mmCIF file of C-alpha atoms in Angstrom:
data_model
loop_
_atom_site.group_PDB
_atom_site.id
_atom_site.type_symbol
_atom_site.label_atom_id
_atom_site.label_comp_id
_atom_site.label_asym_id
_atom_site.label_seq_id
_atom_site.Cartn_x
_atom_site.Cartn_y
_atom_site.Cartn_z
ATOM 1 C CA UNK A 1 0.000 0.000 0.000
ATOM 2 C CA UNK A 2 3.045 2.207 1.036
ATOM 3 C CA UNK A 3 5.012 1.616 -2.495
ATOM 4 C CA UNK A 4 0.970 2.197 -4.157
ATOM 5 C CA UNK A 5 0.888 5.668 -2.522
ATOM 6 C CA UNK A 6 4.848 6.869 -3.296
ATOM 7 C CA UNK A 7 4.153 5.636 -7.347
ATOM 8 C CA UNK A 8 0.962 8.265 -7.232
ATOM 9 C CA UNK A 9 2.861 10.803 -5.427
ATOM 10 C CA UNK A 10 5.530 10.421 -7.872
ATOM 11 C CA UNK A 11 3.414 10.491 -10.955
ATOM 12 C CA UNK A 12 1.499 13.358 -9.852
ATOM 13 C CA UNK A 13 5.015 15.246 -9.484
ATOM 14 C CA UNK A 14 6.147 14.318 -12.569
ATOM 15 C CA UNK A 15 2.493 15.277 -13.997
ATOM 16 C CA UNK A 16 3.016 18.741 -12.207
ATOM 17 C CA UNK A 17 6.397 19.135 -13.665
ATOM 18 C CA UNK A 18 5.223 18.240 -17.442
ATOM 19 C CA UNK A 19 2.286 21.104 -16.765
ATOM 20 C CA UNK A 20 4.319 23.581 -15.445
ATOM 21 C CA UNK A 21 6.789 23.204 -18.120
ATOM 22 C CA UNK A 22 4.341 23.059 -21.037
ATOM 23 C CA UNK A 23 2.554 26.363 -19.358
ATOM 24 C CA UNK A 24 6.128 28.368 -19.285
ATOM 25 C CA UNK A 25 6.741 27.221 -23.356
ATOM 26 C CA UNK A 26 3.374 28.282 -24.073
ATOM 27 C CA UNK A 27 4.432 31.726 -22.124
ATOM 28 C CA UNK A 28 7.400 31.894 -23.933
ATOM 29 C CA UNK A 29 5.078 31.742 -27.591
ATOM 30 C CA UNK A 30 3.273 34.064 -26.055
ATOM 31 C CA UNK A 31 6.511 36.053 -25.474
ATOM 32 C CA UNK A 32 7.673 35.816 -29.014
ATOM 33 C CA UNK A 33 5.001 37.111 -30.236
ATOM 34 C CA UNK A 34 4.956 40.087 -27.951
ATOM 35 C CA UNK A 35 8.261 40.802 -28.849
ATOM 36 C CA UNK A 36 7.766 40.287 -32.849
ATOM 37 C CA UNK A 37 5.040 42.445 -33.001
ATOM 38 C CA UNK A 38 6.581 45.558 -30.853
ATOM 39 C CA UNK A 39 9.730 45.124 -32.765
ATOM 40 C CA UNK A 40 7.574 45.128 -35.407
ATOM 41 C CA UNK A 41 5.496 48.006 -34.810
ATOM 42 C CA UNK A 42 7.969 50.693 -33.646
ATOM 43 C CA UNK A 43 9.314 50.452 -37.493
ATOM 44 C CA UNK A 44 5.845 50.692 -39.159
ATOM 45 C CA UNK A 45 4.572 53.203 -37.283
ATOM 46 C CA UNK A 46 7.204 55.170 -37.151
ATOM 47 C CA UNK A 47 6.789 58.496 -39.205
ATOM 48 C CA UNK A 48 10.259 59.231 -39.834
ATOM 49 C CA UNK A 49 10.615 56.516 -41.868
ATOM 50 C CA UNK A 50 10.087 55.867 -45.531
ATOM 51 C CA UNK A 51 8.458 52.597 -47.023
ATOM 52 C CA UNK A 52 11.519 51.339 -48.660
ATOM 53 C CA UNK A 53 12.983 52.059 -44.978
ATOM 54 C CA UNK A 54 10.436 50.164 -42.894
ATOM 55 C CA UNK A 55 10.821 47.483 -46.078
ATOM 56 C CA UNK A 56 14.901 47.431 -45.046
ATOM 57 C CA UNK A 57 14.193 46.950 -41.593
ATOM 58 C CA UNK A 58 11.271 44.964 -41.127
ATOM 59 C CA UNK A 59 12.654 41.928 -43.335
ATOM 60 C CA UNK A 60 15.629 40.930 -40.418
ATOM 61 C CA UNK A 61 12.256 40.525 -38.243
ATOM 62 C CA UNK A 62 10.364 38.129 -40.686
ATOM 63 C CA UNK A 63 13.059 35.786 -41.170
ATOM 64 C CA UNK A 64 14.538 35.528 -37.653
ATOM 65 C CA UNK A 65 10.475 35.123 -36.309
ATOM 66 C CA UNK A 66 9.396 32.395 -39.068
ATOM 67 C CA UNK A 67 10.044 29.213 -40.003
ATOM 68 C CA UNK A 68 9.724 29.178 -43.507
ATOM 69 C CA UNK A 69 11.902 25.751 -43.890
ATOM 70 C CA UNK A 70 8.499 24.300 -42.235
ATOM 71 C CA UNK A 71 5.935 26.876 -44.045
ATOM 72 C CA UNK A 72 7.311 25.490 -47.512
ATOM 73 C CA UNK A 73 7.538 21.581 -46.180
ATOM 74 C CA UNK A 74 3.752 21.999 -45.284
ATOM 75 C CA UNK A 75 2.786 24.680 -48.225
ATOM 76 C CA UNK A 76 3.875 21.632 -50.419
ATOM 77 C CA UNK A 77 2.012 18.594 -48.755
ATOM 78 C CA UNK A 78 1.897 15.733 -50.548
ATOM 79 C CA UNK A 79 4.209 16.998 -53.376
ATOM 80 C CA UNK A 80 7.179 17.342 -50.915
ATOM 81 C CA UNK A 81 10.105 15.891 -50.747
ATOM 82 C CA UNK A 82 10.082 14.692 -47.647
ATOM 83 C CA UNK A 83 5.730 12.889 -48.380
ATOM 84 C CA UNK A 84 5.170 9.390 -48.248
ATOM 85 C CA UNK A 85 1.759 9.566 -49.947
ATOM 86 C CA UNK A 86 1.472 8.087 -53.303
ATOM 87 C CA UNK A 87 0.897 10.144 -56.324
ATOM 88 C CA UNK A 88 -0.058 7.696 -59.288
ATOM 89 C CA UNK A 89 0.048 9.641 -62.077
ATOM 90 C CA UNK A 90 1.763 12.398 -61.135
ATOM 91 C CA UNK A 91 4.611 11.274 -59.462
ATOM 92 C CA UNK A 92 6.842 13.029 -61.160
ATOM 93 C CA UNK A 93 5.432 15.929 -59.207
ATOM 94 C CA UNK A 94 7.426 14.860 -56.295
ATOM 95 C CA UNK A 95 10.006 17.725 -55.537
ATOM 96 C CA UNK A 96 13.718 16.423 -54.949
ATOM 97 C CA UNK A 97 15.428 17.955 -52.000
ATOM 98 C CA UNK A 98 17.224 20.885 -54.174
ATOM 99 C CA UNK A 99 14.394 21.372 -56.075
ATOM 100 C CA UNK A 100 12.239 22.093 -52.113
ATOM 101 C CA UNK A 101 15.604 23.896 -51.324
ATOM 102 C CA UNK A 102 14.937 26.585 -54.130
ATOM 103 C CA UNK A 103 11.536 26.343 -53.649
ATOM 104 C CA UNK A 104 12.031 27.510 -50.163
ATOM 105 C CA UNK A 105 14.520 30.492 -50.821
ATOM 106 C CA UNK A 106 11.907 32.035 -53.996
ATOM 107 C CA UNK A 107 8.499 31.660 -51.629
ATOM 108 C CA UNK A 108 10.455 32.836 -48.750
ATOM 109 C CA UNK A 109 10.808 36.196 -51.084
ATOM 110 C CA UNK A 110 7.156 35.797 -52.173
ATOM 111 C CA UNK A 111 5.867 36.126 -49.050
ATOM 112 C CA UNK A 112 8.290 38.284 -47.616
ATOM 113 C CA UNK A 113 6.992 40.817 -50.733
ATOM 114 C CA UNK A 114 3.191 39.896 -49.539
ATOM 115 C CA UNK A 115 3.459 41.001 -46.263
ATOM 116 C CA UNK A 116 5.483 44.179 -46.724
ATOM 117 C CA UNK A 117 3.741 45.216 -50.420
ATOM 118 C CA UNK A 118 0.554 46.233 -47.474
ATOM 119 C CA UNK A 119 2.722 49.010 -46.000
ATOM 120 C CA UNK A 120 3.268 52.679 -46.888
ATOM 121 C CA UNK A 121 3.916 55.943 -45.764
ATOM 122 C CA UNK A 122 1.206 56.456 -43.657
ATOM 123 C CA UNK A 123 0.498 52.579 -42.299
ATOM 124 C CA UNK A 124 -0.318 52.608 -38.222
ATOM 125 C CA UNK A 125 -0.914 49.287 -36.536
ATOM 126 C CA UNK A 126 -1.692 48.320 -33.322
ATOM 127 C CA UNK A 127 -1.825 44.834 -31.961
ATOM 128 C CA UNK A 128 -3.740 43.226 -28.910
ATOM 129 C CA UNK A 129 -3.157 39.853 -27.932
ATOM 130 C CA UNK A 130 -6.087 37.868 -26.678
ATOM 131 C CA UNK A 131 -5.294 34.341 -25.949
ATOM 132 C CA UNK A 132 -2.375 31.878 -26.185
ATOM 133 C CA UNK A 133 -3.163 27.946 -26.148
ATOM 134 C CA UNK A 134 -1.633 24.549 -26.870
ATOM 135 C CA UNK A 135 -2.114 22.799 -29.749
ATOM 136 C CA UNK A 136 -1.952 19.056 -30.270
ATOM 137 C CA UNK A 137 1.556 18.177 -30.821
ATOM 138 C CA UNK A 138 2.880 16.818 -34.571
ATOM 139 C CA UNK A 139 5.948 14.906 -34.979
ATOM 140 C CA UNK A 140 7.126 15.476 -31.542
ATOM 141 C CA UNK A 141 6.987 18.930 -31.780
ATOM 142 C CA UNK A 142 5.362 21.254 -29.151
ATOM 143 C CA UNK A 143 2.419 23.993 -30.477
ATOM 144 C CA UNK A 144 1.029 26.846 -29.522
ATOM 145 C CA UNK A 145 -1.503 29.356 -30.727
ATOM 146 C CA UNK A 146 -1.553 32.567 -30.098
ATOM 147 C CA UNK A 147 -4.687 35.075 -30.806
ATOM 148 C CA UNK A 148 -4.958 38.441 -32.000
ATOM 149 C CA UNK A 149 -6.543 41.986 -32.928
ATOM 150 C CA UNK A 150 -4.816 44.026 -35.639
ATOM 151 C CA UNK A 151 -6.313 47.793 -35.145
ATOM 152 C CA UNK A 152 -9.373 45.973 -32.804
ATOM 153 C CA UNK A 153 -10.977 44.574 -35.157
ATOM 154 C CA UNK A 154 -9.089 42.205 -37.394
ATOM 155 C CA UNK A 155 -8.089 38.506 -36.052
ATOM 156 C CA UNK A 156 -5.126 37.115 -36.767
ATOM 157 C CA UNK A 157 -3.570 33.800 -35.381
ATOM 158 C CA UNK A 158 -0.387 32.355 -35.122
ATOM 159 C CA UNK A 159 0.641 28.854 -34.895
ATOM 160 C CA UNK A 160 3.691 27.985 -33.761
ATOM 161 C CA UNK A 161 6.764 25.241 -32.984
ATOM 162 C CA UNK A 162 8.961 24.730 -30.762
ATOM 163 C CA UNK A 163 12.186 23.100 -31.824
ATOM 164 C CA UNK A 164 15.474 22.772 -30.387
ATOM 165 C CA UNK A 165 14.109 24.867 -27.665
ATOM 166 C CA UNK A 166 13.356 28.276 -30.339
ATOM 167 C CA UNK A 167 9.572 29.201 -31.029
ATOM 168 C CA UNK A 168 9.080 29.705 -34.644
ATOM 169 C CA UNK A 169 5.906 31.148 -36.858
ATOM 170 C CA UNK A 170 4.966 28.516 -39.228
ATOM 171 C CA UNK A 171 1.230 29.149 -39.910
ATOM 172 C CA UNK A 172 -0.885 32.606 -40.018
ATOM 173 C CA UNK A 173 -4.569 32.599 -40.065
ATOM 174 C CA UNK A 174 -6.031 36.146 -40.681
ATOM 175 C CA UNK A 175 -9.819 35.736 -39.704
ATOM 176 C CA UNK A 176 -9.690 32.078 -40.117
ATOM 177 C CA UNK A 177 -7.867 31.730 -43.420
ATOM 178 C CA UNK A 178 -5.306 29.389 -43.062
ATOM 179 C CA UNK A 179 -1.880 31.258 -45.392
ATOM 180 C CA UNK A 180 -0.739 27.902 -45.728
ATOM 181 C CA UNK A 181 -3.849 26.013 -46.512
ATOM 182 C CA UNK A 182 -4.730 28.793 -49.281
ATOM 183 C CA UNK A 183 -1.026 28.373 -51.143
ATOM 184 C CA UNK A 184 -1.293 24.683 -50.760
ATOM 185 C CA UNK A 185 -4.757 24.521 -52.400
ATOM 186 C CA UNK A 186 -3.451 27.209 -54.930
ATOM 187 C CA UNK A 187 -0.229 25.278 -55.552
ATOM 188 C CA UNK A 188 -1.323 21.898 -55.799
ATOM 189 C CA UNK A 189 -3.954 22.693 -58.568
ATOM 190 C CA UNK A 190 -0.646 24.109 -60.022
ATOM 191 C CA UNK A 191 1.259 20.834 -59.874
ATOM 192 C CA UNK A 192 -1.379 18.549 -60.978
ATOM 193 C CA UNK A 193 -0.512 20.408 -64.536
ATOM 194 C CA UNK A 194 3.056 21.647 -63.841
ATOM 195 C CA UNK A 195 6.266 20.073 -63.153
ATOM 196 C CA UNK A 196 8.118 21.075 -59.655
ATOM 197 C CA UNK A 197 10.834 23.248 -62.206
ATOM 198 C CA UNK A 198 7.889 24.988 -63.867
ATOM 199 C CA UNK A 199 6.166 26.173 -59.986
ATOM 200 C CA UNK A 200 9.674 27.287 -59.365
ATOM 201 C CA UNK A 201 10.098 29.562 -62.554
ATOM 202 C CA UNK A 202 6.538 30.882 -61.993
ATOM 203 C CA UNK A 203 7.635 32.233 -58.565
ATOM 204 C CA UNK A 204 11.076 33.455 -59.697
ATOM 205 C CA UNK A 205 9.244 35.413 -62.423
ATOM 206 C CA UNK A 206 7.388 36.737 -60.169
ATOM 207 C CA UNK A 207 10.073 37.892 -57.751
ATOM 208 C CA UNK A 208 11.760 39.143 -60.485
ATOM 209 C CA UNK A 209 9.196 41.151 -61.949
ATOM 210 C CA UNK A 210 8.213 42.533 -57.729
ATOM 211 C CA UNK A 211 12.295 43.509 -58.001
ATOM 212 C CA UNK A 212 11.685 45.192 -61.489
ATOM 213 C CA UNK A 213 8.806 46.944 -60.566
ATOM 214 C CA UNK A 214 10.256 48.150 -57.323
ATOM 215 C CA UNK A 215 13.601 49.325 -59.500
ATOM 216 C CA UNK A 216 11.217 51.710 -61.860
ATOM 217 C CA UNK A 217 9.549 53.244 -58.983
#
């Protein structure tokens, strides 16, 4: 009975422990977030600066906050190089690990050019997070979503990872539409008539021409 009663004690410690510890990584999204979106916001807001200049300064953010290694893995699905799901007739569809290497440096700069393309001038932002919860894990990998208001009044979500200890963006949902769910569906209609090489010259023609464009202004 004595031995019964130290094996409960000791799972409910170790049950405390695994609580406490998942409650101070979901803290630390939390935290990330916070500190993303004041970094963040003292460069849009500020007036001193031009929109080339918040452009210039605003990128470092993006790419140290966001995991796009896992935004283009999952953007990709089934077409991945990485999927185990058969194809059938359009197998050839598969991307090979350079080819989801490339892929991931030219939509890194597509959606780096999204998300800064909305500012200007004039663009004033404020954010007001609303909630932070856990999210079933995948792959062994701890998640975490954290709510917000852009300007009260539009939501936006982020879903993150934690890996090796480092909370990473790898989802957005901006009231309830998923960014990766909406390129996958895009993309994958793409592939079911493309090759992997002919995605990858649509989207460096379209950097290219976002780079022209830019040059002439």
């Amino acid at each position: 009975m004595k031995k019964f009663i130290t094996l409960c004690i000791a799972t409910l410690l170790l049950l405390t422990t695994a609580v406490n510890a998942n409650t101070h990584n979901i803290n630390q999204a939390t935290a990330l977030i916070d500190n993303a979106m004041q970094e963040s916001l003292s460069i849009i807001n500020d007036p001193a600066l031009t929109t080339e200049m918040k452009r210039k300064k605003l990128w470092p953010i993006v790419t140290s906050y966001f995991d796009f290694t896992l935004i283009s893995e999952l953007t990709l699905g089934k077409f991945s190089a990485g999927a185990t799901s058969p194809l059938g007739d359009y197998s050839d569809r598969r991307f090979t690990a350079k080819q989801q290497a490339e892929f991931t440096d030219a939509f890194t700069i597509h959606l780096g050019n999204l998300y800064l393309d909305k500012l200007n001038n004039d663009s004033q932002f404020s954010v007001q997070l609303t909630r932070t919860s856990a999210m079933k894990p995948i792959r062994k990998m701890q998640r975490a979503r954290v709510n917000s208001l852009i300007n009260k009044k539009t939501s936006i979500d982020y879903s993150l990872r934690l890996k090796n200890d480092e909370w990473r963006i790898y989802d957005i949902k901006v009231e309830g539409r998923s960014l990766i769910s909406s390129f996958r569906k895009e993309y994958s209609a793409i592939l079911l008539k493309n090759t992997p090489d002919e995605l990858l010259a649509l989207l460096n023609e379209k950097n290219l021409a976002h780079t022209d464009h830019n040059a002439e202004q």
